[in-house]
Coordinates of C-alpha atoms in Angstrom, one line a residue:
M1 CA -39.0 -45.1 -105.8
I2 CA -37.9 -42.2 -103.5
A3 CA -34.2 -41.2 -103.1
K4 CA -32.6 -38.3 -101.1
A5 CA -29.4 -36.3 -101.4
V6 CA -28.2 -33.6 -99.1
S7 CA -27.0 -30.1 -100.1
G8 CA -27.2 -26.7 -98.5
G9 CA -28.6 -23.2 -99.0
L10 CA -27.4 -19.8 -97.8
L11 CA -28.9 -17.5 -95.3
G12 CA -26.6 -14.6 -94.8
V13 CA -23.0 -16.0 -94.4
D14 CA -24.2 -19.3 -93.0
A15 CA -25.5 -22.4 -94.6
F16 CA -28.6 -24.4 -93.8
R17 CA -29.3 -28.1 -94.7
V18 CA -31.4 -28.8 -97.8
E19 CA -32.6 -32.3 -98.6
V20 CA -33.2 -32.9 -102.3
E21 CA -36.0 -35.5 -102.3
V22 CA -36.8 -37.2 -105.6
D23 CA -39.8 -39.4 -106.3
F24 CA -39.5 -41.4 -109.6
S25 CA -42.6 -43.3 -110.7
R26 CA -43.3 -45.1 -114.0
R27 CA -47.0 -44.8 -113.5
G28 CA -48.9 -42.0 -115.1
M29 CA -47.9 -39.5 -117.8
P30 CA -44.2 -38.5 -117.9
A31 CA -43.7 -35.2 -116.1
F32 CA -41.2 -33.2 -114.0
T33 CA -42.4 -31.2 -111.0
L34 CA -40.1 -29.2 -108.7
V35 CA -41.4 -27.8 -105.4
G36 CA -39.9 -26.2 -102.3
L37 CA -39.7 -22.4 -103.0
A38 CA -37.2 -22.8 -105.8
E39 CA -36.1 -19.6 -107.6
A40 CA -35.6 -19.4 -111.4
A41 CA -32.0 -20.7 -111.5
V42 CA -33.0 -23.8 -109.5
R43 CA -36.0 -24.5 -111.7
E44 CA -33.8 -24.3 -114.7
A45 CA -31.7 -27.1 -113.3
R46 CA -34.0 -29.6 -115.0
E47 CA -32.5 -28.8 -118.4
R48 CA -28.9 -28.7 -117.2
V49 CA -29.3 -32.0 -115.3
F50 CA -30.9 -34.0 -118.0
A51 CA -28.5 -32.8 -120.6
A52 CA -25.5 -33.7 -118.3
L53 CA -27.0 -37.1 -117.6
R54 CA -27.3 -37.9 -121.3
S55 CA -23.8 -36.6 -122.0
S56 CA -22.4 -38.7 -119.2
G57 CA -23.9 -41.9 -120.7
F58 CA -26.9 -42.3 -118.2
R59 CA -30.3 -43.0 -119.7
L60 CA -33.3 -42.6 -117.4
P61 CA -36.6 -44.3 -118.4
A62 CA -39.7 -42.2 -118.9
G63 CA -41.5 -41.5 -115.7
R64 CA -43.3 -39.1 -113.5
I65 CA -40.7 -37.2 -111.4
T66 CA -41.4 -35.1 -108.4
V67 CA -38.6 -33.1 -106.7
N68 CA -38.9 -31.5 -103.3
L69 CA -36.4 -29.2 -101.7
A70 CA -36.8 -29.4 -98.0
P71 CA -37.4 -27.4 -95.9
A72 CA -40.0 -26.1 -98.2
G73 CA -40.5 -22.8 -96.2
L74 CA -37.0 -21.4 -97.1
R75 CA -36.2 -20.0 -100.5
K76 CA -33.6 -21.8 -102.6
N77 CA -31.6 -20.0 -105.3
G78 CA -28.4 -20.6 -107.3
T79 CA -27.1 -23.6 -109.2
A80 CA -25.5 -25.6 -106.4
Y81 CA -28.4 -28.1 -106.4
D82 CA -27.6 -29.5 -109.9
L83 CA -25.2 -32.2 -108.7
P84 CA -27.4 -33.5 -105.8
L85 CA -30.4 -33.5 -108.0
A86 CA -28.6 -35.5 -110.7
L87 CA -27.4 -38.1 -108.3
A88 CA -30.8 -38.3 -106.5
L89 CA -32.4 -38.9 -109.9
L90 CA -30.0 -41.7 -110.7
A91 CA -30.8 -43.3 -107.3
A92 CA -34.5 -42.9 -107.6
A93 CA -34.4 -44.5 -111.1
G94 CA -32.4 -47.4 -109.8
A95 CA -29.2 -46.5 -111.7
L96 CA -27.4 -45.9 -108.4
E97 CA -27.9 -47.6 -105.0
G98 CA -29.7 -45.2 -102.7
N99 CA -27.5 -45.9 -99.7
R100 CA -24.5 -44.7 -101.7
L101 CA -25.7 -41.1 -101.0
H102 CA -26.1 -41.6 -97.3
G103 CA -23.9 -39.3 -95.3
W104 CA -22.6 -37.2 -98.2
M105 CA -23.1 -33.5 -98.7
L106 CA -23.1 -32.3 -102.3
A107 CA -22.9 -29.1 -104.2
G108 CA -22.0 -28.1 -107.8
E109 CA -23.3 -26.7 -111.0
L110 CA -23.5 -29.0 -114.1
S111 CA -22.6 -28.0 -117.6
L112 CA -24.4 -29.6 -120.5
D113 CA -21.5 -32.0 -121.1
G114 CA -21.5 -33.2 -117.4
A115 CA -18.5 -31.1 -116.2
L116 CA -18.7 -29.6 -112.7
R117 CA -18.6 -25.9 -112.3
A118 CA -17.8 -23.8 -109.3
V119 CA -20.7 -22.3 -107.2
P120 CA -20.6 -19.6 -104.5
G121 CA -21.0 -20.3 -100.8
V122 CA -19.1 -23.6 -100.5
L123 CA -17.1 -22.6 -97.4
P124 CA -20.3 -22.1 -95.3
L125 CA -21.5 -25.4 -96.7
A126 CA -18.3 -27.2 -95.6
V127 CA -18.6 -25.7 -92.1
L128 CA -22.2 -27.0 -91.9
A129 CA -21.2 -30.5 -93.2
R130 CA -18.4 -30.7 -90.6
A131 CA -20.8 -29.6 -87.8
E132 CA -23.3 -32.3 -88.9
G133 CA -20.7 -35.0 -89.0
A134 CA -21.0 -35.7 -92.7
R135 CA -19.2 -38.6 -94.3
G136 CA -17.6 -36.2 -96.8
L137 CA -18.3 -33.3 -99.1
I138 CA -18.3 -33.5 -102.9
V139 CA -17.7 -30.1 -104.7
P140 CA -16.4 -28.9 -108.1
P141 CA -12.6 -28.7 -108.4
D142 CA -12.5 -24.9 -108.4
N143 CA -14.2 -25.0 -104.9
A144 CA -12.0 -27.7 -103.4
E145 CA -9.4 -25.4 -101.8
E146 CA -12.1 -23.3 -100.3
A147 CA -14.0 -26.3 -98.9
A148 CA -10.8 -27.8 -97.4
I149 CA -10.4 -24.7 -95.2
A150 CA -13.1 -26.1 -92.9
R151 CA -10.7 -29.0 -91.9
G152 CA -11.8 -32.2 -90.2
L153 CA -13.9 -33.2 -93.2
P154 CA -12.9 -35.2 -96.3
V155 CA -13.4 -33.1 -99.4
F156 CA -13.5 -34.7 -102.9
A157 CA -13.5 -32.7 -106.1
P158 CA -14.5 -34.9 -109.2
R159 CA -14.3 -33.1 -112.5
T160 CA -17.4 -34.6 -114.0
L161 CA -20.7 -36.1 -113.1
E162 CA -19.5 -39.5 -114.2
E163 CA -16.5 -39.3 -111.9
A164 CA -18.7 -38.3 -109.0
V165 CA -20.8 -41.5 -109.6
R166 CA -17.7 -43.6 -109.7
L167 CA -16.6 -42.0 -106.5
L168 CA -19.8 -42.9 -104.7
T169 CA -19.8 -46.5 -106.1
G170 CA -16.2 -47.0 -105.0
E171 CA -14.9 -47.4 -108.5
S172 CA -12.8 -44.3 -108.3
S173 CA -9.5 -43.9 -106.4
L174 CA -9.9 -40.1 -106.2
A175 CA -8.0 -38.8 -103.2
P176 CA -9.5 -36.2 -100.8
V177 CA -8.2 -32.6 -101.2
L178 CA -5.8 -31.7 -98.4
P179 CA -6.1 -28.4 -96.6
Q180 CA -3.3 -25.9 -96.8
Q181 CA -0.6 -26.7 -94.2
S182 CA -0.4 -23.0 -93.3
A183 CA -1.8 -19.7 -94.3
Q184 CA 0.0 -18.1 -97.2
P185 CA 1.6 -14.7 -96.5
A186 CA -0.5 -11.7 -97.4
E187 CA 0.0 -10.3 -100.8
D188 CA 2.5 -7.4 -101.1
C189 CA 0.6 -4.5 -102.5
G190 CA 3.8 -2.7 -103.5
M191 CA 3.0 0.4 -101.5
D192 CA 4.9 2.0 -98.6
F193 CA 4.4 5.0 -96.4
A194 CA 8.1 5.9 -97.1
E195 CA 6.9 7.1 -100.5
V196 CA 4.7 9.8 -98.9
K197 CA 6.5 13.1 -98.7
G198 CA 5.8 15.2 -95.6
Q199 CA 2.4 14.8 -93.9
S200 CA 3.9 13.7 -90.6
L201 CA 0.8 14.6 -88.6
A202 CA -1.5 12.7 -91.0
K203 CA 0.8 9.6 -90.8
R204 CA 0.7 9.8 -87.0
A205 CA -3.1 10.0 -87.2
L206 CA -3.3 6.9 -89.5
E207 CA -0.8 5.0 -87.2
V208 CA -3.0 5.7 -84.2
A209 CA -6.1 4.7 -86.2
A210 CA -4.5 1.4 -87.3
A211 CA -3.3 0.6 -83.7
G212 CA -6.9 0.9 -82.3
G213 CA -9.1 0.1 -85.3
H214 CA -10.5 3.7 -85.5
N215 CA -12.4 5.3 -88.3
V216 CA -10.6 8.2 -90.1
L217 CA -11.6 11.3 -92.2
L218 CA -8.9 13.0 -94.1
M219 CA -9.6 16.6 -95.3
G220 CA -7.4 18.7 -97.6
P221 CA -7.0 20.3 -101.0
P222 CA -6.6 18.3 -104.2
G223 CA -3.2 16.7 -104.6
S224 CA -2.3 16.9 -100.9
G225 CA -2.0 13.1 -100.7
K226 CA -5.2 12.0 -99.0
S227 CA -5.8 9.0 -101.3
M228 CA -2.2 8.1 -101.3
L229 CA -2.2 7.9 -97.5
A230 CA -5.4 6.0 -97.3
R231 CA -4.3 3.3 -99.8
R232 CA -1.2 2.6 -97.8
L233 CA -3.1 2.0 -94.6
P234 CA -3.4 -1.8 -95.1
T235 CA 0.4 -2.0 -95.1
I236 CA 0.5 -1.2 -91.4
L237 CA -2.5 -3.2 -90.2
P238 CA -1.8 -6.5 -88.4
P239 CA -2.1 -9.7 -90.4
L240 CA -5.4 -11.5 -90.3
S241 CA -5.7 -14.2 -87.7
F242 CA -7.1 -17.6 -88.8
E243 CA -10.5 -16.8 -87.4
E244 CA -10.6 -13.4 -89.1
A245 CA -9.4 -14.9 -92.4
L246 CA -12.2 -17.5 -92.1
E247 CA -14.8 -14.8 -91.6
V248 CA -13.5 -12.8 -94.6
T249 CA -13.3 -15.9 -96.8
K250 CA -16.9 -16.8 -95.9
I251 CA -18.2 -13.4 -97.0
Y252 CA -16.3 -13.5 -100.3
S253 CA -17.5 -17.1 -100.9
V254 CA -21.1 -16.2 -100.4
A255 CA -20.7 -13.1 -102.6
G256 CA -19.2 -15.3 -105.4
L257 CA -16.1 -13.1 -105.4
L258 CA -13.6 -15.8 -104.2
P259 CA -11.3 -16.5 -107.2
P260 CA -11.5 -20.1 -108.6
G261 CA -9.2 -22.4 -106.9
R262 CA -8.5 -20.0 -104.1
G263 CA -8.4 -21.1 -100.5
L264 CA -8.1 -18.9 -97.4
M265 CA -7.9 -15.1 -97.9
T266 CA -4.9 -13.9 -96.1
A267 CA -4.8 -10.1 -96.9
R268 CA -7.1 -7.6 -95.2
P269 CA -9.7 -6.4 -97.7
F270 CA -9.4 -2.9 -99.1
R271 CA -12.6 -1.7 -100.8
S272 CA -13.0 1.6 -102.6
P273 CA -16.4 2.0 -104.2
H274 CA -17.2 4.9 -106.6
H275 CA -19.3 7.8 -105.2
T276 CA -22.2 6.8 -107.5
I277 CA -22.7 3.6 -105.5
S278 CA -26.3 2.8 -104.4
E279 CA -27.5 2.1 -100.9
V280 CA -28.0 -1.6 -101.6
A281 CA -24.5 -2.0 -103.2
L282 CA -23.0 -0.3 -100.1
V283 CA -24.6 -2.2 -97.3
G284 CA -26.1 -5.2 -99.1
G285 CA -29.5 -6.5 -99.9
G286 CA -31.4 -7.0 -103.2
Q287 CA -34.0 -9.5 -104.3
H288 CA -31.6 -12.3 -103.4
P289 CA -29.7 -10.6 -100.5
R290 CA -25.9 -10.3 -101.0
P291 CA -23.2 -8.7 -99.0
G292 CA -22.5 -5.0 -99.8
E293 CA -19.2 -3.1 -99.8
V294 CA -19.2 -2.5 -96.1
S295 CA -19.3 -6.3 -95.5
L296 CA -16.8 -7.0 -98.2
A297 CA -14.5 -4.7 -96.2
H298 CA -15.0 -6.8 -93.0
R299 CA -11.8 -6.9 -91.0
G300 CA -10.3 -4.5 -93.5
V301 CA -10.7 -1.0 -94.9
L302 CA -13.6 0.7 -96.6
F303 CA -12.3 3.8 -98.4
L304 CA -14.8 6.4 -99.5
D305 CA -13.0 9.1 -101.6
E306 CA -14.6 12.4 -102.1
L307 CA -17.1 11.7 -99.3
P308 CA -19.5 14.7 -99.8
E309 CA -20.0 13.5 -103.4
Y310 CA -21.9 10.4 -102.2
Q311 CA -25.6 10.7 -101.9
K312 CA -26.5 11.8 -98.4
Q313 CA -29.1 9.1 -98.0
T314 CA -26.5 6.5 -99.1
L315 CA -24.1 7.7 -96.4
E316 CA -26.7 7.6 -93.7
V317 CA -27.2 3.9 -94.1
L318 CA -23.7 3.4 -92.8
R319 CA -24.6 4.7 -89.4
Q320 CA -25.8 1.4 -87.9
P321 CA -23.1 -0.8 -89.4
L322 CA -20.4 1.6 -88.2
E323 CA -21.8 1.4 -84.7
D324 CA -22.7 -2.3 -84.4
G325 CA -20.2 -3.9 -86.8
T326 CA -23.1 -5.8 -88.6
V327 CA -25.6 -5.2 -91.3
C328 CA -29.2 -6.4 -90.7
I329 CA -31.3 -6.7 -93.9
A330 CA -35.0 -7.3 -93.2
R331 CA -37.3 -8.2 -96.1
A332 CA -40.8 -9.6 -96.2
A333 CA -39.5 -13.0 -97.2
Q334 CA -36.5 -13.3 -94.9
S335 CA -34.0 -11.4 -92.7
V336 CA -30.3 -11.8 -92.9
S337 CA -27.3 -10.4 -91.2
Y338 CA -23.8 -9.8 -92.6
P339 CA -20.6 -8.9 -90.6
A340 CA -19.4 -5.4 -91.2
A341 CA -16.6 -4.7 -88.7
C342 CA -14.4 -2.6 -90.9
M343 CA -12.3 0.6 -90.6
L344 CA -13.9 3.5 -92.5
V345 CA -11.4 5.8 -94.1
A346 CA -12.9 8.8 -95.9
A347 CA -11.4 11.7 -97.8
M348 CA -12.9 15.0 -98.8
N349 CA -12.0 18.5 -99.9
P350 CA -12.6 21.4 -97.5
C351 CA -15.0 23.1 -100.1
P352 CA -16.4 22.5 -103.5
C353 CA -13.4 24.0 -105.4
G354 CA -11.1 22.3 -102.9
Y355 CA -8.8 25.2 -102.1
Q356 CA -10.3 26.8 -99.0
T357 CA -7.3 25.7 -96.8
D358 CA -4.6 26.0 -99.6
P359 CA -2.6 29.3 -99.2
A360 CA -1.2 28.8 -102.8
H361 CA -4.7 29.0 -104.4
Q362 CA -7.6 31.3 -104.0
C363 CA -10.9 29.7 -103.0
V364 CA -13.8 30.8 -105.2
C365 CA -16.6 29.3 -103.1
S366 CA -19.1 31.4 -101.2
E367 CA -20.0 30.7 -97.6
A368 CA -23.4 29.3 -98.7
Q369 CA -21.7 26.9 -101.1
I370 CA -19.3 25.7 -98.4
A371 CA -22.1 25.3 -96.0
R372 CA -24.2 23.2 -98.5
Y373 CA -21.1 21.1 -99.3
R374 CA -20.3 20.4 -95.6
G375 CA -24.0 19.9 -94.9
R376 CA -24.0 16.7 -97.0
L377 CA -22.3 15.0 -94.0
S378 CA -24.6 14.7 -91.0
G379 CA -23.5 15.2 -87.5
P380 CA -24.4 11.6 -86.4
L381 CA -22.3 10.3 -89.2
L382 CA -19.3 12.5 -88.3
D383 CA -19.7 11.5 -84.7
R384 CA -19.0 7.9 -85.7
I385 CA -15.7 8.8 -87.2
D386 CA -13.0 8.9 -84.5
V387 CA -10.2 10.9 -86.3
H388 CA -10.7 14.0 -88.3
M389 CA -7.4 15.1 -89.7
E390 CA -6.4 18.0 -92.0
V391 CA -4.0 17.1 -94.8
P392 CA -2.4 20.3 -96.0
A393 CA -0.8 20.9 -99.4
V394 CA 2.9 19.7 -99.3
P395 CA 5.5 22.6 -99.7
Y396 CA 8.1 22.3 -102.4
E397 CA 10.9 21.8 -99.9
E398 CA 9.3 18.7 -98.5
L399 CA 8.6 17.3 -101.9
R400 CA 12.3 17.6 -102.8
D401 CA 13.5 16.4 -99.4
S402 CA 15.5 13.2 -100.1
R403 CA 15.7 12.2 -96.5
G404 CA 13.7 9.0 -95.7
T405 CA 10.5 9.2 -93.7
A406 CA 8.9 6.5 -91.6
S407 CA 8.4 3.3 -93.6
S408 CA 5.4 1.0 -93.4
A409 CA 7.5 -1.6 -91.7
E410 CA 8.5 0.8 -88.9
M411 CA 4.9 2.0 -88.4
R412 CA 3.6 -1.5 -88.5
A413 CA 5.9 -2.6 -85.8
R414 CA 4.5 0.1 -83.5
V415 CA 0.9 -0.9 -84.5
L416 CA 1.6 -4.6 -83.7
S417 CA 3.0 -3.7 -80.3
A418 CA -0.1 -1.7 -79.4
R419 CA -2.4 -4.4 -80.8
A420 CA -0.6 -7.0 -78.7
V421 CA -1.4 -5.0 -75.6
Q422 CA -5.0 -4.8 -76.5
E423 CA -5.2 -8.5 -77.3
A424 CA -3.9 -9.4 -73.9
R425 CA -6.2 -6.9 -72.2
Y426 CA -9.4 -8.0 -73.9
A427 CA -8.7 -11.8 -73.9
G428 CA -11.9 -13.7 -73.2
T429 CA -14.1 -10.7 -74.2
P430 CA -15.9 -9.8 -77.5
C431 CA -13.6 -6.8 -78.0
R432 CA -10.6 -7.1 -80.4
C433 CA -9.4 -3.5 -80.3
N434 CA -10.0 -0.2 -78.5
A435 CA -12.4 1.0 -81.2
E436 CA -14.9 -1.7 -80.0
L437 CA -14.9 -0.6 -76.4
S438 CA -18.3 0.4 -75.0
G439 CA -20.4 0.5 -71.9
R440 CA -18.8 -0.9 -68.8
M441 CA -15.6 -1.9 -70.5
L442 CA -15.1 1.7 -71.5
E443 CA -15.4 2.8 -67.9
E444 CA -13.1 0.0 -66.7
H445 CA -10.2 0.5 -69.2
C446 CA -10.4 4.3 -69.7
A447 CA -10.5 5.5 -66.1
L448 CA -9.3 9.1 -65.7
D449 CA -7.5 10.9 -62.8
A450 CA -8.5 14.4 -61.6
A451 CA -6.3 16.2 -64.2
G452 CA -7.8 14.1 -67.0
H453 CA -11.4 14.8 -65.9
S454 CA -10.7 18.5 -65.8
L455 CA -9.2 18.5 -69.3
L456 CA -12.0 16.5 -70.8
R457 CA -14.7 18.4 -69.0
G458 CA -13.3 21.6 -70.5
A459 CA -13.2 20.1 -74.0
V460 CA -16.8 18.8 -73.8
Q461 CA -18.1 22.2 -72.5
T462 CA -16.0 24.3 -74.9
L463 CA -16.5 22.2 -78.0
G464 CA -20.1 21.1 -77.3
L465 CA -19.1 17.4 -77.7
S466 CA -21.8 14.7 -77.9
A467 CA -21.8 11.6 -75.7
R468 CA -20.6 9.6 -78.6
A469 CA -17.7 12.0 -79.3
Y470 CA -16.8 11.9 -75.6
A471 CA -16.6 8.1 -75.8
R472 CA -14.5 8.1 -79.0
I473 CA -12.0 10.5 -77.5
L474 CA -11.5 8.1 -74.6
R475 CA -11.0 5.2 -77.0
L476 CA -8.5 7.3 -79.0
A477 CA -6.6 8.2 -75.8
R478 CA -6.6 4.5 -74.8
T479 CA -4.9 3.7 -78.1
I480 CA -2.3 6.5 -77.8
A481 CA -1.5 5.3 -74.3
D482 CA -1.1 1.7 -75.5
M483 CA 1.3 3.0 -78.2
A484 CA 3.3 4.7 -75.5
G485 CA 3.3 1.6 -73.3
E486 CA 1.5 3.5 -70.5
P487 CA -1.4 1.8 -68.6
K488 CA -2.9 5.1 -67.4
L489 CA -4.7 7.7 -69.5
L490 CA -2.5 10.7 -68.9
P491 CA -3.7 14.2 -69.8
E492 CA -1.2 14.4 -72.7
F493 CA -2.9 11.4 -74.3
L494 CA -6.3 13.0 -74.0
A495 CA -5.0 16.2 -75.4
E496 CA -3.6 14.4 -78.5
A497 CA -6.9 12.5 -78.9
I498 CA -8.8 15.8 -78.8
S499 CA -6.4 17.3 -81.4
L500 CA -7.2 14.4 -83.8
R501 CA -10.8 15.6 -84.0
V502 CA -10.5 18.8 -86.1
L503 CA -14.2 19.1 -87.0
D504 CA -15.2 19.2 -83.3
R505 CA -13.2 22.5 -83.1
E506 CA -14.7 23.8 -86.3
R507 CA -18.3 23.1 -85.2
S508 CA -17.9 24.7 -81.8

């Protein structure tokens, strides 16, 4: 007898339909054959499934069992096929009516005692089930809140295999999991820009960056507050919209990093990988492709501290994601894409010893050492960073100044005001903020008058700016104008945008 259950596999951050077909025959020698490009974790499902069936009180007669995971041309990995395989086996052996599985989508790992364990990638599966008009989705309890985010689809979360069978046969009164009524407020990280002494120019630069979604490089001696400033950037970013939160949650679901029982992610991600990170860990990939740190920072902040200490080849792989907002991973077996629209915030010392720009300390680095240190950062990579800002050492008087500085709440209010202007301006377009402007939209929304052309022409000729740097100055000026509530790009906005790119002046 042949029975079929429906589950799903992952390709990037999206799911594809997988039909678990089971042929159970009492003719011939007992055997178990699994086909359909199944990886090791899927092939091992045989032991988990048969142990779970025995522990749940189900006894299958001896027979020849053939399992096909269709489509057979796509690789299957992970443990999510345990539950659909167990139920399809019961249906093929006659212990469960085959039509009971019709219309259901199933996913879950089985423990040896029959309990259901969480699996990654349930949110994309729920989105697929809703799109296909499934009757309902059955997942482990720890995945229930995640699956319910998709809305418009009944989600059931039995604790055991036996409870799942009783649900399908109508013997259980298990109620569907209700989605959250509203998004929970983002977590309070306990940080505030009011705690940062001095550094008014750096705070202004980060406020502009947050208002337009621009990338930032902070340069200064040790202890000047670069990391402290960067870690407080999320406190002034706008809250995630529902669509953005859904994108972020899908990535964390696929990566298996969504905490058990967690629903929608409401806080913007902040990722800070160590400088020993590999290329694959940074942008994603591997034998079974997974999102990297740049994708885990999607719609949030990727903070790279001590930027020149990263391997140069590792940093170079960021060039395409920073430009396109996506990571494309091509392998012989398959190609996948992951979203990677994040703000890059980097910090570095001006030289190997760190004290080249600190008047209170003597720099011991030679010109050759400084050149090698700076040479670890390529021109194309620096061109993709909108803001280059010096963060000088803080004088004692400012450290002891008890007067309050701008708080995160005050800065965030200005950022939200500028983002509201951009949201209205770019409604109905792919752009969300000024940092994403390109091509015709850049010309349309960043038009200059004669004085602006004259100022920018002089800057390009004097500083030897590239076409990419020219475009980024226009985007920065557009953000500064939005913060000032001015529709036109006045020369003073261009001048401030140019002043926010310190390395352009150093390289000229």
